Short mmCIF file of C-alpha atoms in Angstrom, two decimals:
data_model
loop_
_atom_site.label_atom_id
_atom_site.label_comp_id
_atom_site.label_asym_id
_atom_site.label_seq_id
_atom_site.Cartn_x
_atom_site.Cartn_y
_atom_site.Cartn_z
CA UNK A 1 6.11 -12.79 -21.25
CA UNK A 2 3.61 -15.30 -20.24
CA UNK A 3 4.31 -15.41 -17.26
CA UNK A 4 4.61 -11.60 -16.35
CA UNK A 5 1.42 -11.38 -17.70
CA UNK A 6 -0.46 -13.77 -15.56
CA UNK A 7 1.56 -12.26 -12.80
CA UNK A 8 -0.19 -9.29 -13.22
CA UNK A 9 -3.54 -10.47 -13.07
CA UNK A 10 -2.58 -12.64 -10.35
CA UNK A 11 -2.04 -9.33 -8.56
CA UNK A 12 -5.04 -8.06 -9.61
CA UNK A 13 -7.06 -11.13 -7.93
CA UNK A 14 -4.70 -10.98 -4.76
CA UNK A 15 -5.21 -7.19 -3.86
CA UNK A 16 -7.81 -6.01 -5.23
CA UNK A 17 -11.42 -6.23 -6.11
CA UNK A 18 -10.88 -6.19 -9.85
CA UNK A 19 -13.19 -9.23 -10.59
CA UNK A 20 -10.39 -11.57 -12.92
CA UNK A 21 -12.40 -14.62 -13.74
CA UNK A 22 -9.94 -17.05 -15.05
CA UNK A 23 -7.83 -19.63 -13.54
CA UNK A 24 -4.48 -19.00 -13.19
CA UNK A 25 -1.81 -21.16 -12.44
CA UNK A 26 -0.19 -20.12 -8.65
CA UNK A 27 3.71 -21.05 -9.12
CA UNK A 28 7.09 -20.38 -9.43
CA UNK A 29 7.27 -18.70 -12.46
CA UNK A 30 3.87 -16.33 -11.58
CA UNK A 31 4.30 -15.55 -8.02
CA UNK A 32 7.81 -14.00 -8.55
CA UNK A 33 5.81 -11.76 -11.52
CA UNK A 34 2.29 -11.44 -9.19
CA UNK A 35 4.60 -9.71 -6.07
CA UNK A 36 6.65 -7.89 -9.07
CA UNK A 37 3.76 -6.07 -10.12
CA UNK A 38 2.30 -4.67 -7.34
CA UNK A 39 3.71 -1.28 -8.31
CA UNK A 40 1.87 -1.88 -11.49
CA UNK A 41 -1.45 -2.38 -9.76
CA UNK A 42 -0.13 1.01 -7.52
CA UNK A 43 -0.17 2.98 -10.52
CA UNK A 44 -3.21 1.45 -12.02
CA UNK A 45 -5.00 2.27 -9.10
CA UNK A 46 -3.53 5.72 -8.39
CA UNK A 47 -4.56 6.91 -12.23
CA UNK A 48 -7.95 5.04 -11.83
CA UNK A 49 -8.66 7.12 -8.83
CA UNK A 50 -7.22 10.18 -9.92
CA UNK A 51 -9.40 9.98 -13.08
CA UNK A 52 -12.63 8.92 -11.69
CA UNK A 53 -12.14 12.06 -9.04
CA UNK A 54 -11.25 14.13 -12.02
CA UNK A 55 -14.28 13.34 -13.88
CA UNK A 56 -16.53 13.81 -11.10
CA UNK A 57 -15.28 17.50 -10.14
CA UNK A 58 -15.89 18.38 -13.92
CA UNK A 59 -19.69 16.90 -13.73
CA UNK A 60 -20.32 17.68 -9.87
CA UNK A 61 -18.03 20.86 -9.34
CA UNK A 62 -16.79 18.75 -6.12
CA UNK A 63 -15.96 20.93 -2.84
CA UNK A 64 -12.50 19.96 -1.33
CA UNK A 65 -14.46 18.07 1.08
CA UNK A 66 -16.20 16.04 -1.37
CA UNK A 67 -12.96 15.33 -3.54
CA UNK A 68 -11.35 13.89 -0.28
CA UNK A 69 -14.48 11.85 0.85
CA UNK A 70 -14.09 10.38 -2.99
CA UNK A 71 -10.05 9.81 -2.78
CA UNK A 72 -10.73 8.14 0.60
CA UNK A 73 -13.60 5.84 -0.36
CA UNK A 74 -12.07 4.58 -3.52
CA UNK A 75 -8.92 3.79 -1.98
CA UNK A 76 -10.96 1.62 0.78
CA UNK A 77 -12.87 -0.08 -2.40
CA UNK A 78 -10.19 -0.67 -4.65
CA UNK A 79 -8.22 -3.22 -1.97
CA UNK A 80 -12.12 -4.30 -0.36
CA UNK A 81 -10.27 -3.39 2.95
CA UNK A 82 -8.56 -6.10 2.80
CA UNK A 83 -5.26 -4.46 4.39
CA UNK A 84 -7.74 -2.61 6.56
CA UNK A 85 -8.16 -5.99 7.83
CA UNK A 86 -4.37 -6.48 8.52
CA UNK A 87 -4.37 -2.87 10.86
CA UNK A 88 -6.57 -3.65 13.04
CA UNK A 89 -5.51 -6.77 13.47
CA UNK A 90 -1.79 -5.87 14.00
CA UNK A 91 -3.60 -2.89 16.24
CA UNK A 92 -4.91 -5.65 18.57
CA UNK A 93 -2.03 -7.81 19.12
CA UNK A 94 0.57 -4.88 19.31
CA UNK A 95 -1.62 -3.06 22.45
CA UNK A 96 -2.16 -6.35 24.10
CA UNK A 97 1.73 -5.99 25.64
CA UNK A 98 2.61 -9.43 25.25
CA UNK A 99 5.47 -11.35 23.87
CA UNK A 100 5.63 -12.03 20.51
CA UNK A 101 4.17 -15.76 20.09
CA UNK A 102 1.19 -14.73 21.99
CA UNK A 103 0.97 -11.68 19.41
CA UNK A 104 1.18 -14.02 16.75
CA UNK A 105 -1.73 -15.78 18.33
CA UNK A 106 -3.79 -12.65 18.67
CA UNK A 107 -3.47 -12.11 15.00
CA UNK A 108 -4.93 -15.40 14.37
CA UNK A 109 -7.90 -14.80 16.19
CA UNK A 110 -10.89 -13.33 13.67
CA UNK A 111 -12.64 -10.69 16.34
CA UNK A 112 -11.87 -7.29 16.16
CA UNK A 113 -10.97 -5.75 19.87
CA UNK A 114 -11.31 -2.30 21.14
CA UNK A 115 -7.84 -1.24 20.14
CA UNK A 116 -8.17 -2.30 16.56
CA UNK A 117 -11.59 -0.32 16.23
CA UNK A 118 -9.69 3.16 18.01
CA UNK A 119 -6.56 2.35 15.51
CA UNK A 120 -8.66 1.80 12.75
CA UNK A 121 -10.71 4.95 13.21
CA UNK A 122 -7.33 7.60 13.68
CA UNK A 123 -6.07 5.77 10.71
CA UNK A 124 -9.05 6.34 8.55
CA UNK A 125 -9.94 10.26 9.90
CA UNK A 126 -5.80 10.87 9.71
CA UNK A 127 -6.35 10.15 5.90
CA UNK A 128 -9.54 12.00 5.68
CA UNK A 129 -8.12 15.09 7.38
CA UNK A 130 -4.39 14.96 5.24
CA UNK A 131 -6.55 14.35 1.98
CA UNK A 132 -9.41 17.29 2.58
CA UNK A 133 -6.33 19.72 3.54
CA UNK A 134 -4.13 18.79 0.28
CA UNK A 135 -7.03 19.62 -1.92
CA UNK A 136 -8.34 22.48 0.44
CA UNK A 137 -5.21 23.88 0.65
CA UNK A 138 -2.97 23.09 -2.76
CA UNK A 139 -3.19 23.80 -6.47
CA UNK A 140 -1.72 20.84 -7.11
CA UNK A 141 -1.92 17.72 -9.79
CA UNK A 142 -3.21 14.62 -8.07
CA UNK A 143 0.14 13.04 -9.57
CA UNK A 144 1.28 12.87 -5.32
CA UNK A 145 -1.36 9.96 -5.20
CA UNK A 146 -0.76 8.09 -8.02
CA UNK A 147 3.11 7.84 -6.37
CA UNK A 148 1.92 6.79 -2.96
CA UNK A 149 -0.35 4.21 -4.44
CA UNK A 150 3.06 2.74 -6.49
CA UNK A 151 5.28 3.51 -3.81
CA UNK A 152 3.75 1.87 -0.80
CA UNK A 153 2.89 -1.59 -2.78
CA UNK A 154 6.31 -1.58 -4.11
CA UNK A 155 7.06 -1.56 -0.42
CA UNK A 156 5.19 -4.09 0.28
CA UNK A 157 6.75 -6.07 -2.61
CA UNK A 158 10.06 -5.60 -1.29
CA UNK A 159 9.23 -6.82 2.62
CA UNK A 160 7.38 -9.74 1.15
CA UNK A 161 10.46 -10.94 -0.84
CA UNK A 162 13.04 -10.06 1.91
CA UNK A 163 11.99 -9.79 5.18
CA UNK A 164 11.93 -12.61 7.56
CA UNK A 165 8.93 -14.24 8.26
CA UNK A 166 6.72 -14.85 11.82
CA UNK A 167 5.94 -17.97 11.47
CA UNK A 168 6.31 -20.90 8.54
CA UNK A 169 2.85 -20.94 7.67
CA UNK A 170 0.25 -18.15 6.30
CA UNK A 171 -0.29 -16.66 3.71
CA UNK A 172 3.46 -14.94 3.21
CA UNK A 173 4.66 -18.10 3.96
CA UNK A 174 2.91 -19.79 0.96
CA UNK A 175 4.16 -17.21 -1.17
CA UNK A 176 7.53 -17.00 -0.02
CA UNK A 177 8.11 -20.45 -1.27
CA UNK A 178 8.23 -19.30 -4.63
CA UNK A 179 10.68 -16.03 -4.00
CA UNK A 180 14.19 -15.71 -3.81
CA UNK A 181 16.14 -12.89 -2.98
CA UNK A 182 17.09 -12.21 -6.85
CA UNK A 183 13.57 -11.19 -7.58
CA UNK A 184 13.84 -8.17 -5.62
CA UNK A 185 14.96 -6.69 -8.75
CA UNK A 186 11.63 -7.43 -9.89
CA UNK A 187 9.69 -5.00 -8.18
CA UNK A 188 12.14 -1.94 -8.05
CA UNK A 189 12.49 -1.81 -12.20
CA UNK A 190 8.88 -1.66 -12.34
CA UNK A 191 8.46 0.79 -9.48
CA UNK A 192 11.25 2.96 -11.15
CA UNK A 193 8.93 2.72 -14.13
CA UNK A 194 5.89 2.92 -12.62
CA UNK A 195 6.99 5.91 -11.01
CA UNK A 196 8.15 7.54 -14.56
CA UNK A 197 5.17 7.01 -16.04
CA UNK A 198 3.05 9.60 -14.53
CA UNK A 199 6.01 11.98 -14.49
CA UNK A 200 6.64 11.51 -18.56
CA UNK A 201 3.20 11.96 -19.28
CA UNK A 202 2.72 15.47 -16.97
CA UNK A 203 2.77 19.08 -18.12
CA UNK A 204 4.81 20.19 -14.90
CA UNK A 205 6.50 17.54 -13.06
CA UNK A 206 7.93 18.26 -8.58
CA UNK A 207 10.92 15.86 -8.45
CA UNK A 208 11.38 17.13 -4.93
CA UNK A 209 8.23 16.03 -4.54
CA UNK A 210 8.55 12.59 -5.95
CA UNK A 211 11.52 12.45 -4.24
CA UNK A 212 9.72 12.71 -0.78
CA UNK A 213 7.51 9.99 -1.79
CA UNK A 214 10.39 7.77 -2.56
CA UNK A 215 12.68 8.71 0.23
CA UNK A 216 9.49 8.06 2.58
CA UNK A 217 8.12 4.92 1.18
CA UNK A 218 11.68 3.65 1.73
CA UNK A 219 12.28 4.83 5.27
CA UNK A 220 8.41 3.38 6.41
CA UNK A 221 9.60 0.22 4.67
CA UNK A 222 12.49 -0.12 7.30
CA UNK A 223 10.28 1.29 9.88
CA UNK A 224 7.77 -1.80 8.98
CA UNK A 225 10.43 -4.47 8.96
CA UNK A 226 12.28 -3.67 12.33
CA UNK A 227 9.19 -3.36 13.78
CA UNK A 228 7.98 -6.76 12.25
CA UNK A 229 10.91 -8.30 13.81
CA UNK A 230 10.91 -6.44 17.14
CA UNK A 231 7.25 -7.07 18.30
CA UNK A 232 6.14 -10.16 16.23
CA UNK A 233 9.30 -12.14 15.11
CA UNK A 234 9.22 -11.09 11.81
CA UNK A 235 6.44 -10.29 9.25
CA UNK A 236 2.91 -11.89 8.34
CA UNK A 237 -0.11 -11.28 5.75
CA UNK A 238 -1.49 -9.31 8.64
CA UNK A 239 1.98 -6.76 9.00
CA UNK A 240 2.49 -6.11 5.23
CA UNK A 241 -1.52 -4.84 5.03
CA UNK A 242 -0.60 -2.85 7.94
CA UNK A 243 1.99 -1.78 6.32
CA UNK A 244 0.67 -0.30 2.93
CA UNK A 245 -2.24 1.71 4.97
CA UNK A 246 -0.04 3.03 7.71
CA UNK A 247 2.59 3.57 4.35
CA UNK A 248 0.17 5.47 2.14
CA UNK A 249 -0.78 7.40 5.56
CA UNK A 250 2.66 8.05 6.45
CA UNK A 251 3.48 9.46 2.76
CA UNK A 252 0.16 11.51 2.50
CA UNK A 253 1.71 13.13 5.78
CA UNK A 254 5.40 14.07 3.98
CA UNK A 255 3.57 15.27 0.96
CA UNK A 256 1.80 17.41 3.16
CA UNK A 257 4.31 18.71 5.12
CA UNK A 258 6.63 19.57 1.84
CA UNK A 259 3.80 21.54 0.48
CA UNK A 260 3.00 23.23 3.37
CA UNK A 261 6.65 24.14 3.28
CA UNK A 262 6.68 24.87 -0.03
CA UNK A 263 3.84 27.16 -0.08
CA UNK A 264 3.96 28.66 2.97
#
């Protein structure tokens, strides 16, 4: 129990801003539990979000607009663009047409070039435009958030336990030392019940709708790791941040279109 505990605040001090000040020991028996509950810091940050947005439509009487601008900029705080960081990146060294050591290389290098800052913007306005038509558009519980915030780390968690790697050193690499295959089980029982949670606790619950979540965190997880493999010889620090914001993107898109569907 230890252990999954400090797990999860490792977590916490890996991918987020949440300001943990304690020393925690980085080993075998955390890591497995800090990668494990990333769905946990999902959902944490999903209801956090979904709360604070709450709140401040009841006190501001926020416009669609606004309520997007506020979904959007909290999402960008909670991770300190951190896996920003890893899409521009993976932007630069995917447009630069080379082969896949020289990619590599590209990721290593700390400038940002003119691809990364176009990728970075159509990332950032795709999100603004999905999230300012959901709430424009829809009548709907922000529950759709809360799962794309769960399902694209537990994504992540699952690449970063089983996918190959680039290169044997990084980041992922350090971590990977302390994973095995086994621990895969890790993550998906508490993405299952990270996933429940916000389901048990609503008034009216879309299971079509948190089965598109599921269904397309899944299929952007394979998308993620043949792609990994493909261009860049397997994946990095840099490709699983990539990963979660092109992820959460992806999702907002299919919750979007099974709306529009819905509704329309």
């Amino acid at each position: 129990m230890r252990n999954a505990v400090n797990g999860f605040m490792l977590a916490f001090q890996f991918f987020t801003i949440l300001p943990i000040n304690k020393e925690i020991a980085f080993n075998q028996r955390t890591v497995p539990w800090m990668i494990g509950m990333l769905p946990a810091v999902g959902l944490t940050i999903g209801v956090t979000i979904a709360g604070l947005t709450e709140a401040a439509e009841y006190v501001f009487s926020l416009s669609p607009i606004m309520k997007a601008f506020f979904v959007w900029l909290l999402l960008i705080i909670w991770s300190g663009g951190l896996h920003l960081d890893g899409w521009t990146d993976v932007s630069d060294a995917y447009f630069s047409y080379s082969l896949p050591e020289k990619r590599r290389e590209i990721l290593k290098d700390p400038h940002i070039g003119a691809f990364g800052v176009l990728s970075l913007v159509v990332l950032l306005a795709a999100k603004g435009v999905l999230l300012a038509d959901l709430f424009g558009q829809f009548d709907h519980s922000m529950i759709w958030l809360i799962w794309i915030t769960i399902g694209s780390r537990t994504m992540m968690a699952l690449l970063l336990i089983a996918a190959p790697l680039a290169k044997n050193e990084g980041i992922a690499f350090y971590i990977r030392q302390s994973l095995r295959r086994n621990h895969l089980m890790i993550p998906l029982l508490i993405g299952v019940g990270a996933l429940a949670i916000p389901a048990i606790v609503s008034e009216r619950v879309d299971w079509t709708l948190l089965t598109v979540v599921v269904v397309s965190s899944l299929l952007f997880g394979v998308f993620v790791w043949r792609f990994a493999v493909k261009q860049f010889g397997g994946i990095n620090g840099d490709l699983l941040g990539a990963g979660l914001e092109g992820g959460e993107t992806w999702s907002l898109l299919m919750v979007w279109s099974y709306l529009s569907i819905v509704t329309g």
